[in-house]
Amino acid sequence: MFAALMGRNLRVFPFGGIRIATVIVLLAASVAGLCDGSRLAVGDIIAVTVDGEKDFTKQYQINGDGCITLPMNLKPVKIAGMNTSDAAAEISKRLSEVLVNPQVSVAFVERAKMQVFVVGQVKKPGLAEIGVGDRVLQALAQAGYDDTADLARVSIRRGNESIPIDLTRYLSGDDLNANVELQAGDTIVVPRVDTVGTVMVLGQVAKVGNIPITRDMRFRELMGLVGGVTVEADTEKITIRRQGVGQIAVDYKRAMDGDPTADLVLQPQDVIYVPQIETAFFTVMGGVNRPGQYPLKGRLTLSEAIGLAGGPAPDIGDLRKVRIVRAANQDTGKSETLDINLTDLNEKGLPEPVIKRGDVITVAVRKQKTGFLDVLRTILPFGWIFR
């Protein structure tokens, strides 16, 4: 039953440098929905359901001619090579000879079995029993493998023929045909990864230290092996120090996007350094509840910056008069002053300035109106002067 659920296309995803064979089984309305895209083969056992017809609703095994035989002396129905939907339609046609508008569904129960051999860098080498039509990765998942298996140099021995396959291209999505369909008696050979040396990874990564590398390993694959960068990593300043070359800057975003010009090939004794991002600050002053200096983390608008300072003080802070004094520009050497009516921007739905490192934000203080009673309260304590 497990083989039936696996179907024909097992997907394998790379995660953190460890390749994990994953079978996603969606328990929906029926197993037929799960295996609809898989092809029926001789020896498969299927469940045929015909609504309201108990005599026809049962399990059938596909015979050597690729057919199933229905009750009531109906002619055999050839369904080998079809998916479950097409098979249901074909069976429905035959049943329409004796039934009115038969409603038919087909589901896999058990795959026909075949045997292959798996040898080399696997946990359980030897004979593996898999479903007819299963593919290389399904056999490897049964035999068990880890990062010591060189999936780029797997081969299939079929009679006098040796078929080389690069499963890493299937794993990366570059070649979905690389996960070859197996035949009974195939031998799958999995070689061991050949390491060419080590590199040192330092700084803001999940796993620092000496990491073994294989021939032609690139930066992106290494990042997977070390668990990626931490949240404190400054990905704009990653470098590789290489003997005889010096320091090489890494374009992290392009490298992780798979750009071959940025995803550099590593060499033994490279030192990869991922620095910690420097903490940036900005300052909020004037008519706010909590004036002071605040760390700048990520993208921050002017309203958000004032919000971190507790927002405008009631009846004091004037958001119509906000000033940003920006640190000196490296190119011009001059500071910049921005006077902003934040109330007006918000009312009109206009974009706000984005805060930069070192910005000093001043929220104007409203001028308080002075009434007659306020003046009287101020001068009464000094009444003795007029005696």
mmCIF file of C-alpha atoms in Angstrom:
data_model
loop_
_atom_site.group_PDB
_atom_site.id
_atom_site.type_symbol
_atom_site.label_atom_id
_atom_site.label_comp_id
_atom_site.label_asym_id
_atom_site.label_seq_id
_atom_site.Cartn_x
_atom_site.Cartn_y
_atom_site.Cartn_z
ATOM 1 C CA MET A 1 0.000 0.000 0.000
ATOM 2 C CA PHE A 2 2.902 2.358 0.769
ATOM 3 C CA ALA A 3 4.266 1.834 -2.717
ATOM 4 C CA ALA A 4 0.853 2.627 -4.133
ATOM 5 C CA LEU A 5 0.685 5.869 -2.194
ATOM 6 C CA MET A 6 4.144 6.836 -3.375
ATOM 7 C CA GLY A 7 2.994 6.671 -6.986
ATOM 8 C CA ARG A 8 5.435 7.269 -9.786
ATOM 9 C CA ASN A 9 6.965 10.616 -8.868
ATOM 10 C CA LEU A 10 8.669 10.956 -5.507
ATOM 11 C CA ARG A 11 9.879 14.502 -4.956
ATOM 12 C CA VAL A 12 13.086 15.144 -3.065
ATOM 13 C CA PHE A 13 13.914 18.572 -1.720
ATOM 14 C CA PRO A 14 17.269 19.983 -0.502
ATOM 15 C CA PHE A 15 17.060 21.533 2.943
ATOM 16 C CA GLY A 16 19.994 22.910 4.883
ATOM 17 C CA GLY A 17 22.380 20.824 2.801
ATOM 18 C CA ILE A 18 20.666 17.565 3.796
ATOM 19 C CA ARG A 19 18.568 15.951 1.095
ATOM 20 C CA ILE A 20 15.372 14.641 2.573
ATOM 21 C CA ALA A 21 13.187 12.223 0.607
ATOM 22 C CA THR A 22 9.655 13.476 1.161
ATOM 23 C CA VAL A 23 6.400 11.782 0.301
ATOM 24 C CA ILE A 24 3.451 14.156 0.712
ATOM 25 C CA VAL A 25 0.276 12.138 1.126
ATOM 26 C CA LEU A 26 -2.879 14.239 0.941
ATOM 27 C CA LEU A 27 -5.743 12.325 2.506
ATOM 28 C CA ALA A 28 -8.494 13.816 0.405
ATOM 29 C CA ALA A 29 -11.598 12.247 -1.016
ATOM 30 C CA SER A 30 -9.846 9.114 -2.258
ATOM 31 C CA VAL A 31 -6.528 7.550 -3.137
ATOM 32 C CA ALA A 32 -7.611 7.922 -6.756
ATOM 33 C CA GLY A 33 -7.176 11.657 -6.496
ATOM 34 C CA LEU A 34 -3.652 11.114 -5.162
ATOM 35 C CA CYS A 35 -2.499 8.767 -7.911
ATOM 36 C CA ASP A 36 -4.491 10.174 -10.817
ATOM 37 C CA GLY A 37 -1.364 11.092 -12.758
ATOM 38 C CA SER A 38 0.284 7.667 -12.309
ATOM 39 C CA ARG A 39 0.016 4.949 -14.931
ATOM 40 C CA LEU A 40 -1.576 1.586 -14.299
ATOM 41 C CA ALA A 41 0.627 -1.434 -14.935
ATOM 42 C CA VAL A 42 0.226 -5.188 -15.297
ATOM 43 C CA GLY A 43 -0.130 -6.720 -11.827
ATOM 44 C CA ASP A 44 -1.564 -3.582 -10.166
ATOM 45 C CA ILE A 45 -4.541 -4.120 -7.884
ATOM 46 C CA ILE A 46 -7.193 -1.414 -8.185
ATOM 47 C CA ALA A 47 -10.509 -0.656 -6.507
ATOM 48 C CA VAL A 48 -13.382 0.082 -8.888
ATOM 49 C CA THR A 49 -16.432 1.812 -7.426
ATOM 50 C CA VAL A 50 -19.666 1.990 -9.423
ATOM 51 C CA ASP A 51 -22.306 4.109 -7.696
ATOM 52 C CA GLY A 52 -25.268 1.996 -6.621
ATOM 53 C CA GLU A 53 -23.890 -1.206 -8.165
ATOM 54 C CA LYS A 54 -22.469 -3.630 -5.600
ATOM 55 C CA ASP A 55 -21.849 -6.374 -8.160
ATOM 56 C CA PHE A 56 -19.332 -4.250 -10.034
ATOM 57 C CA THR A 57 -17.824 -2.463 -7.018
ATOM 58 C CA LYS A 58 -14.808 -4.544 -6.029
ATOM 59 C CA GLN A 59 -11.040 -4.955 -6.375
ATOM 60 C CA TYR A 60 -9.538 -6.115 -9.654
ATOM 61 C CA GLN A 61 -6.012 -7.126 -10.664
ATOM 62 C CA ILE A 62 -4.713 -6.103 -14.079
ATOM 63 C CA ASN A 63 -3.824 -9.288 -15.963
ATOM 64 C CA GLY A 64 -0.926 -10.022 -18.289
ATOM 65 C CA ASP A 65 -2.843 -8.544 -21.223
ATOM 66 C CA GLY A 66 -3.244 -5.248 -19.339
ATOM 67 C CA CYS A 67 -6.979 -5.861 -18.832
ATOM 68 C CA ILE A 68 -9.496 -6.374 -16.049
ATOM 69 C CA THR A 69 -12.483 -8.695 -16.411
ATOM 70 C CA LEU A 70 -15.854 -7.380 -15.250
ATOM 71 C CA PRO A 71 -18.830 -9.540 -14.138
ATOM 72 C CA MET A 72 -21.770 -10.465 -16.375
ATOM 73 C CA ASN A 73 -19.480 -11.812 -19.122
ATOM 74 C CA LEU A 74 -18.592 -8.342 -20.344
ATOM 75 C CA LYS A 75 -15.552 -8.093 -22.621
ATOM 76 C CA PRO A 76 -12.259 -7.399 -20.772
ATOM 77 C CA VAL A 77 -11.335 -3.718 -20.457
ATOM 78 C CA LYS A 78 -7.744 -2.809 -21.340
ATOM 79 C CA ILE A 79 -6.519 -0.113 -18.925
ATOM 80 C CA ALA A 80 -2.753 -0.721 -18.525
ATOM 81 C CA GLY A 81 -0.859 2.460 -19.328
ATOM 82 C CA MET A 82 -3.792 4.704 -18.366
ATOM 83 C CA ASN A 83 -4.141 6.918 -15.317
ATOM 84 C CA THR A 84 -7.057 6.320 -12.951
ATOM 85 C CA SER A 85 -9.319 8.940 -14.558
ATOM 86 C CA ASP A 86 -8.878 7.511 -18.046
ATOM 87 C CA ALA A 87 -9.338 3.987 -16.699
ATOM 88 C CA ALA A 88 -12.597 5.017 -15.006
ATOM 89 C CA ALA A 89 -13.857 6.485 -18.289
ATOM 90 C CA GLU A 90 -12.927 3.300 -20.198
ATOM 91 C CA ILE A 91 -14.670 1.065 -17.644
ATOM 92 C CA SER A 92 -17.715 3.351 -17.735
ATOM 93 C CA LYS A 93 -17.953 2.868 -21.512
ATOM 94 C CA ARG A 94 -17.997 -0.913 -21.132
ATOM 95 C CA LEU A 95 -20.544 -0.816 -18.293
ATOM 96 C CA SER A 96 -22.837 1.403 -20.354
ATOM 97 C CA GLU A 97 -23.614 -1.748 -22.328
ATOM 98 C CA VAL A 98 -25.637 -2.994 -19.344
ATOM 99 C CA LEU A 99 -26.122 0.100 -17.137
ATOM 100 C CA VAL A 100 -27.590 3.549 -17.712
ATOM 101 C CA ASN A 101 -25.045 6.355 -17.200
ATOM 102 C CA PRO A 102 -22.735 4.433 -14.823
ATOM 103 C CA GLN A 103 -20.675 6.597 -12.448
ATOM 104 C CA VAL A 104 -17.258 4.988 -12.034
ATOM 105 C CA SER A 105 -14.163 5.823 -9.978
ATOM 106 C CA VAL A 106 -10.845 3.973 -9.835
ATOM 107 C CA ALA A 107 -8.249 3.968 -7.046
ATOM 108 C CA PHE A 108 -4.912 2.233 -6.563
ATOM 109 C CA VAL A 109 -4.849 -0.464 -3.884
ATOM 110 C CA GLU A 110 -1.460 -2.080 -4.416
ATOM 111 C CA ARG A 111 1.283 -1.696 -6.960
ATOM 112 C CA ALA A 112 2.658 -4.582 -8.913
ATOM 113 C CA LYS A 113 6.093 -5.338 -7.510
ATOM 114 C CA MET A 114 9.496 -5.651 -9.122
ATOM 115 C CA GLN A 115 13.013 -6.074 -7.779
ATOM 116 C CA VAL A 116 16.085 -3.909 -8.333
ATOM 117 C CA PHE A 117 19.533 -3.805 -6.717
ATOM 118 C CA VAL A 118 21.019 -0.787 -4.945
ATOM 119 C CA VAL A 119 24.762 -0.798 -4.242
ATOM 120 C CA GLY A 120 27.360 1.700 -3.080
ATOM 121 C CA GLN A 121 26.954 4.564 -0.609
ATOM 122 C CA VAL A 122 23.562 3.611 0.842
ATOM 123 C CA LYS A 123 22.495 2.415 4.290
ATOM 124 C CA LYS A 124 20.800 -0.810 3.145
ATOM 125 C CA PRO A 125 22.565 -2.074 0.019
ATOM 126 C CA GLY A 126 21.166 -5.078 -1.787
ATOM 127 C CA LEU A 127 17.819 -6.160 -3.161
ATOM 128 C CA ALA A 128 14.992 -3.610 -3.057
ATOM 129 C CA GLU A 129 11.378 -4.415 -3.874
ATOM 130 C CA ILE A 130 9.617 -1.436 -5.429
ATOM 131 C CA GLY A 131 6.511 -0.765 -7.478
ATOM 132 C CA VAL A 132 6.452 -1.215 -11.232
ATOM 133 C CA GLY A 133 7.123 2.200 -12.760
ATOM 134 C CA ASP A 134 8.892 3.552 -9.671
ATOM 135 C CA ARG A 135 11.913 5.775 -10.208
ATOM 136 C CA VAL A 136 15.491 5.989 -8.974
ATOM 137 C CA LEU A 137 14.834 8.223 -5.988
ATOM 138 C CA GLN A 138 12.117 5.898 -4.708
ATOM 139 C CA ALA A 139 14.592 3.030 -4.695
ATOM 140 C CA LEU A 140 17.206 5.216 -2.971
ATOM 141 C CA ALA A 141 14.681 6.353 -0.384
ATOM 142 C CA GLN A 142 14.031 2.701 0.448
ATOM 143 C CA ALA A 143 17.751 1.901 0.615
ATOM 144 C CA GLY A 144 18.515 5.068 2.591
ATOM 145 C CA TYR A 145 21.192 7.626 1.760
ATOM 146 C CA ASP A 146 22.773 10.772 3.201
ATOM 147 C CA ASP A 147 25.187 13.565 2.272
ATOM 148 C CA THR A 148 28.021 11.097 1.678
ATOM 149 C CA ALA A 149 26.173 9.814 -1.411
ATOM 150 C CA ASP A 150 27.266 11.548 -4.610
ATOM 151 C CA LEU A 151 23.900 12.018 -6.306
ATOM 152 C CA ALA A 152 25.553 13.792 -9.231
ATOM 153 C CA ARG A 153 27.299 10.567 -10.349
ATOM 154 C CA VAL A 154 24.664 7.853 -9.917
ATOM 155 C CA SER A 155 24.495 5.213 -12.628
ATOM 156 C CA ILE A 156 22.021 2.499 -13.627
ATOM 157 C CA ARG A 157 23.308 -0.819 -14.955
ATOM 158 C CA ARG A 158 20.729 -2.303 -17.298
ATOM 159 C CA GLY A 159 21.973 -5.429 -19.019
ATOM 160 C CA ASN A 160 25.211 -4.473 -20.792
ATOM 161 C CA GLU A 161 24.332 -0.775 -20.648
ATOM 162 C CA SER A 162 25.395 1.781 -18.020
ATOM 163 C CA ILE A 163 23.183 4.887 -17.784
ATOM 164 C CA PRO A 164 24.760 7.893 -15.974
ATOM 165 C CA ILE A 165 22.317 10.241 -14.227
ATOM 166 C CA ASP A 166 22.755 13.478 -12.285
ATOM 167 C CA LEU A 167 20.052 13.489 -9.622
ATOM 168 C CA THR A 168 21.180 16.876 -8.308
ATOM 169 C CA ARG A 169 19.678 18.392 -11.463
ATOM 170 C CA TYR A 170 16.344 16.789 -10.573
ATOM 171 C CA LEU A 171 16.601 18.001 -6.988
ATOM 172 C CA SER A 172 17.246 21.559 -8.149
ATOM 173 C CA GLY A 173 14.395 21.400 -10.666
ATOM 174 C CA ASP A 174 16.733 21.864 -13.644
ATOM 175 C CA ASP A 175 16.029 18.443 -15.199
ATOM 176 C CA LEU A 176 12.873 16.598 -14.155
ATOM 177 C CA ASN A 177 13.758 13.730 -16.509
ATOM 178 C CA ALA A 178 16.862 12.873 -14.469
ATOM 179 C CA ASN A 179 14.785 10.785 -12.041
ATOM 180 C CA VAL A 180 14.710 7.826 -14.431
ATOM 181 C CA GLU A 181 11.986 5.164 -14.375
ATOM 182 C CA LEU A 182 13.423 1.796 -13.354
ATOM 183 C CA GLN A 183 13.010 -1.642 -14.871
ATOM 184 C CA ALA A 184 13.042 -5.010 -13.125
ATOM 185 C CA GLY A 185 16.615 -6.208 -12.581
ATOM 186 C CA ASP A 186 18.220 -2.757 -12.774
ATOM 187 C CA THR A 187 21.257 -2.136 -10.556
ATOM 188 C CA ILE A 188 21.616 1.382 -9.126
ATOM 189 C CA VAL A 189 25.195 2.349 -8.266
ATOM 190 C CA VAL A 190 25.666 5.235 -5.814
ATOM 191 C CA PRO A 191 29.289 6.424 -5.431
ATOM 192 C CA ARG A 192 30.705 8.199 -2.401
ATOM 193 C CA VAL A 193 31.262 11.934 -2.488
ATOM 194 C CA ASP A 194 34.888 12.811 -3.201
ATOM 195 C CA THR A 195 36.043 15.688 -1.010
ATOM 196 C CA VAL A 196 38.859 17.899 -2.282
ATOM 197 C CA GLY A 197 39.633 19.695 0.969
ATOM 198 C CA THR A 198 38.051 22.045 3.478
ATOM 199 C CA VAL A 199 37.102 25.690 3.788
ATOM 200 C CA MET A 200 36.787 27.756 6.954
ATOM 201 C CA VAL A 201 33.465 29.495 7.589
ATOM 202 C CA LEU A 202 33.450 32.241 10.208
ATOM 203 C CA GLY A 203 31.024 34.827 11.517
ATOM 204 C CA GLN A 204 27.258 34.994 11.463
ATOM 205 C CA VAL A 205 26.288 31.509 10.255
ATOM 206 C CA ALA A 206 24.497 28.687 12.047
ATOM 207 C CA LYS A 207 27.556 26.413 11.921
ATOM 208 C CA VAL A 208 31.091 27.829 11.943
ATOM 209 C CA GLY A 209 34.307 25.886 11.443
ATOM 210 C CA ASN A 210 36.080 23.737 8.866
ATOM 211 C CA ILE A 211 33.667 22.370 6.270
ATOM 212 C CA PRO A 212 34.653 19.618 3.779
ATOM 213 C CA ILE A 213 33.951 20.584 0.185
ATOM 214 C CA THR A 214 33.595 18.571 -2.998
ATOM 215 C CA ARG A 215 34.921 19.357 -6.433
ATOM 216 C CA ASP A 216 33.186 22.381 -8.018
ATOM 217 C CA MET A 217 31.127 23.113 -4.891
ATOM 218 C CA ARG A 218 29.742 26.637 -4.979
ATOM 219 C CA PHE A 219 29.015 29.282 -2.351
ATOM 220 C CA ARG A 220 25.247 28.672 -2.300
ATOM 221 C CA GLU A 221 25.648 24.961 -1.569
ATOM 222 C CA LEU A 222 28.088 25.768 1.228
ATOM 223 C CA MET A 223 25.530 28.127 2.804
ATOM 224 C CA GLY A 224 23.120 25.198 2.891
ATOM 225 C CA LEU A 225 25.701 22.993 4.612
ATOM 226 C CA VAL A 226 26.309 25.560 7.376
ATOM 227 C CA GLY A 227 22.608 26.186 7.939
ATOM 228 C CA GLY A 228 22.515 29.627 6.349
ATOM 229 C CA VAL A 229 23.255 33.040 7.816
ATOM 230 C CA THR A 230 21.868 34.394 11.089
ATOM 231 C CA VAL A 231 19.529 37.368 11.440
ATOM 232 C CA GLU A 232 22.511 39.467 12.559
ATOM 233 C CA ALA A 233 24.479 38.795 9.364
ATOM 234 C CA ASP A 234 25.493 41.683 7.139
ATOM 235 C CA THR A 235 24.973 39.927 3.817
ATOM 236 C CA GLU A 236 26.248 42.934 1.872
ATOM 237 C CA LYS A 237 29.763 42.526 3.270
ATOM 238 C CA ILE A 238 30.461 38.782 2.952
ATOM 239 C CA THR A 239 33.968 38.022 1.732
ATOM 240 C CA ILE A 240 36.098 35.062 0.653
ATOM 241 C CA ARG A 241 39.801 35.238 1.475
ATOM 242 C CA ARG A 242 41.736 33.102 -1.015
ATOM 243 C CA GLN A 243 45.433 32.247 -1.022
ATOM 244 C CA GLY A 244 47.330 34.063 -3.756
ATOM 245 C CA VAL A 245 44.285 36.169 -4.646
ATOM 246 C CA GLY A 246 43.350 38.117 -1.549
ATOM 247 C CA GLN A 247 39.847 39.146 -0.564
ATOM 248 C CA ILE A 248 36.859 38.515 -2.854
ATOM 249 C CA ALA A 249 33.525 40.258 -2.263
ATOM 250 C CA VAL A 250 30.434 38.041 -2.511
ATOM 251 C CA ASP A 251 27.172 39.315 -3.995
ATOM 252 C CA TYR A 252 25.036 37.312 -1.582
ATOM 253 C CA LYS A 253 21.612 37.968 -3.119
ATOM 254 C CA ARG A 254 22.676 37.082 -6.653
ATOM 255 C CA ALA A 255 24.605 34.047 -5.419
ATOM 256 C CA MET A 256 21.614 32.689 -3.499
ATOM 257 C CA ASP A 257 19.422 33.319 -6.553
ATOM 258 C CA GLY A 258 21.698 30.921 -8.454
ATOM 259 C CA ASP A 259 23.472 33.455 -10.665
ATOM 260 C CA PRO A 260 26.591 31.499 -11.762
ATOM 261 C CA THR A 261 28.624 34.717 -12.043
ATOM 262 C CA ALA A 262 27.999 35.451 -8.355
ATOM 263 C CA ASP A 263 27.700 31.886 -6.974
ATOM 264 C CA LEU A 264 31.450 31.383 -6.825
ATOM 265 C CA VAL A 265 33.187 27.996 -7.058
ATOM 266 C CA LEU A 266 35.048 27.358 -3.803
ATOM 267 C CA GLN A 267 38.666 26.299 -3.465
ATOM 268 C CA PRO A 268 40.355 24.378 -0.637
ATOM 269 C CA GLN A 269 41.559 26.633 2.212
ATOM 270 C CA ASP A 270 39.175 29.470 1.312
ATOM 271 C CA VAL A 271 38.063 31.479 4.352
ATOM 272 C CA ILE A 272 34.468 32.691 4.140
ATOM 273 C CA TYR A 273 33.623 35.496 6.555
ATOM 274 C CA VAL A 274 30.068 36.661 7.261
ATOM 275 C CA PRO A 275 30.293 39.834 9.391
ATOM 276 C CA GLN A 276 27.745 41.043 11.899
ATOM 277 C CA ILE A 277 25.682 43.974 10.788
ATOM 278 C CA GLU A 278 26.675 47.234 12.422
ATOM 279 C CA THR A 279 23.911 48.615 14.627
ATOM 280 C CA ALA A 280 22.594 51.889 13.243
ATOM 281 C CA PHE A 281 20.780 54.509 15.316
ATOM 282 C CA PHE A 282 18.499 57.496 14.808
ATOM 283 C CA THR A 283 17.395 60.191 17.260
ATOM 284 C CA VAL A 284 13.942 61.641 17.982
ATOM 285 C CA MET A 285 13.652 64.984 19.807
ATOM 286 C CA GLY A 286 11.088 67.673 20.574
ATOM 287 C CA GLY A 287 7.393 67.143 21.171
ATOM 288 C CA VAL A 288 7.345 63.374 21.632
ATOM 289 C CA ASN A 289 6.600 61.251 24.673
ATOM 290 C CA ARG A 290 9.969 59.460 24.825
ATOM 291 C CA PRO A 291 12.714 61.503 23.161
ATOM 292 C CA GLY A 292 16.010 59.685 22.719
ATOM 293 C CA GLN A 293 18.162 57.472 20.513
ATOM 294 C CA TYR A 294 16.743 54.306 18.924
ATOM 295 C CA PRO A 295 18.285 51.410 16.946
ATOM 296 C CA LEU A 296 17.456 51.364 13.252
ATOM 297 C CA LYS A 297 16.406 47.852 12.231
ATOM 298 C CA GLY A 298 15.286 47.355 8.670
ATOM 299 C CA ARG A 299 13.124 49.764 6.719
ATOM 300 C CA LEU A 300 11.491 52.411 8.909
ATOM 301 C CA THR A 301 9.222 55.285 7.856
ATOM 302 C CA LEU A 302 9.052 58.660 9.592
ATOM 303 C CA SER A 303 5.716 57.835 11.284
ATOM 304 C CA GLU A 304 7.107 54.535 12.545
ATOM 305 C CA ALA A 305 10.190 56.258 13.936
ATOM 306 C CA ILE A 306 8.057 58.800 15.814
ATOM 307 C CA GLY A 307 5.870 55.923 17.012
ATOM 308 C CA LEU A 308 8.918 54.236 18.573
ATOM 309 C CA ALA A 309 9.439 57.450 20.540
ATOM 310 C CA GLY A 310 5.927 57.173 21.960
ATOM 311 C CA GLY A 311 4.283 59.348 19.339
ATOM 312 C CA PRO A 312 3.618 63.092 19.610
ATOM 313 C CA ALA A 313 3.010 64.379 23.130
ATOM 314 C CA PRO A 314 -0.688 65.345 23.531
ATOM 315 C CA ASP A 315 -1.336 69.035 22.797
ATOM 316 C CA ILE A 316 2.417 69.573 22.442
ATOM 317 C CA GLY A 317 3.861 67.658 19.481
ATOM 318 C CA ASP A 318 3.084 69.281 16.128
ATOM 319 C CA LEU A 319 3.290 66.775 13.271
ATOM 320 C CA ARG A 320 2.804 69.573 10.776
ATOM 321 C CA LYS A 321 6.333 70.694 11.525
ATOM 322 C CA VAL A 322 8.779 67.799 11.561
ATOM 323 C CA ARG A 323 12.414 68.234 10.649
ATOM 324 C CA ILE A 324 14.936 65.566 9.691
ATOM 325 C CA VAL A 325 18.607 66.479 9.792
ATOM 326 C CA ARG A 326 20.487 63.881 7.804
ATOM 327 C CA ALA A 327 24.188 63.091 8.279
ATOM 328 C CA ALA A 328 26.708 64.366 5.752
ATOM 329 C CA ASN A 329 26.573 62.671 2.348
ATOM 330 C CA GLN A 330 29.775 60.758 1.548
ATOM 331 C CA ASP A 331 29.891 62.200 -1.975
ATOM 332 C CA THR A 332 29.114 65.865 -1.246
ATOM 333 C CA GLY A 333 30.250 66.071 2.376
ATOM 334 C CA LYS A 334 27.139 68.122 3.162
ATOM 335 C CA SER A 335 24.341 67.360 5.585
ATOM 336 C CA GLU A 336 20.711 67.516 4.465
ATOM 337 C CA THR A 337 17.690 69.060 6.174
ATOM 338 C CA LEU A 338 14.134 67.978 5.359
ATOM 339 C CA ASP A 339 11.116 69.935 6.644
ATOM 340 C CA ILE A 340 8.006 67.777 6.484
ATOM 341 C CA ASN A 341 4.305 68.295 7.133
ATOM 342 C CA LEU A 342 3.597 64.738 8.238
ATOM 343 C CA THR A 343 -0.092 65.451 8.860
ATOM 344 C CA ASP A 344 -0.487 66.622 5.273
ATOM 345 C CA LEU A 345 1.362 63.589 3.867
ATOM 346 C CA ASN A 346 -0.861 61.191 5.785
ATOM 347 C CA GLU A 347 -4.084 62.958 4.789
ATOM 348 C CA LYS A 348 -3.123 62.853 1.120
ATOM 349 C CA GLY A 349 -1.784 59.302 1.261
ATOM 350 C CA LEU A 350 1.628 60.401 0.026
ATOM 351 C CA PRO A 351 4.797 58.355 0.696
ATOM 352 C CA GLU A 352 6.799 59.227 3.785
ATOM 353 C CA PRO A 353 10.566 59.605 4.039
ATOM 354 C CA VAL A 354 12.462 56.455 5.020
ATOM 355 C CA ILE A 355 14.758 56.894 8.010
ATOM 356 C CA LYS A 356 18.496 56.486 7.495
ATOM 357 C CA ARG A 357 21.413 55.822 9.813
ATOM 358 C CA GLY A 358 22.204 58.873 11.979
ATOM 359 C CA ASP A 359 19.013 60.827 11.197
ATOM 360 C CA VAL A 360 17.962 63.372 13.840
ATOM 361 C CA ILE A 361 14.187 63.871 13.879
ATOM 362 C CA THR A 362 12.704 66.912 15.632
ATOM 363 C CA VAL A 363 8.952 67.190 16.180
ATOM 364 C CA ALA A 364 8.022 70.842 16.698
ATOM 365 C CA VAL A 365 6.446 71.933 20.006
ATOM 366 C CA ARG A 366 3.160 73.781 19.694
ATOM 367 C CA LYS A 367 3.089 77.327 21.068
ATOM 368 C CA GLN A 368 0.713 77.487 24.002
ATOM 369 C CA LYS A 369 -1.903 80.295 23.997
ATOM 370 C CA THR A 370 -1.750 82.479 27.145
ATOM 371 C CA GLY A 371 -5.113 83.711 28.523
ATOM 372 C CA PHE A 372 -5.914 86.474 31.087
ATOM 373 C CA LEU A 373 -6.225 83.981 33.952
ATOM 374 C CA ASP A 374 -2.822 82.478 33.067
ATOM 375 C CA VAL A 375 -1.267 85.973 33.220
ATOM 376 C CA LEU A 376 -3.012 86.711 36.524
ATOM 377 C CA ARG A 377 -1.746 83.471 38.063
ATOM 378 C CA THR A 378 1.742 84.384 36.932
ATOM 379 C CA ILE A 379 1.864 87.924 38.434
ATOM 380 C CA LEU A 380 -0.090 87.383 41.689
ATOM 381 C CA PRO A 381 2.897 85.938 43.559
ATOM 382 C CA PHE A 382 4.778 89.165 42.777
ATOM 383 C CA GLY A 383 1.960 91.545 43.992
ATOM 384 C CA TRP A 384 4.121 92.812 46.851
ATOM 385 C CA ILE A 385 6.176 94.771 44.308
ATOM 386 C CA PHE A 386 3.232 97.104 43.657
ATOM 387 C CA ARG A 387 2.492 97.906 47.343
#
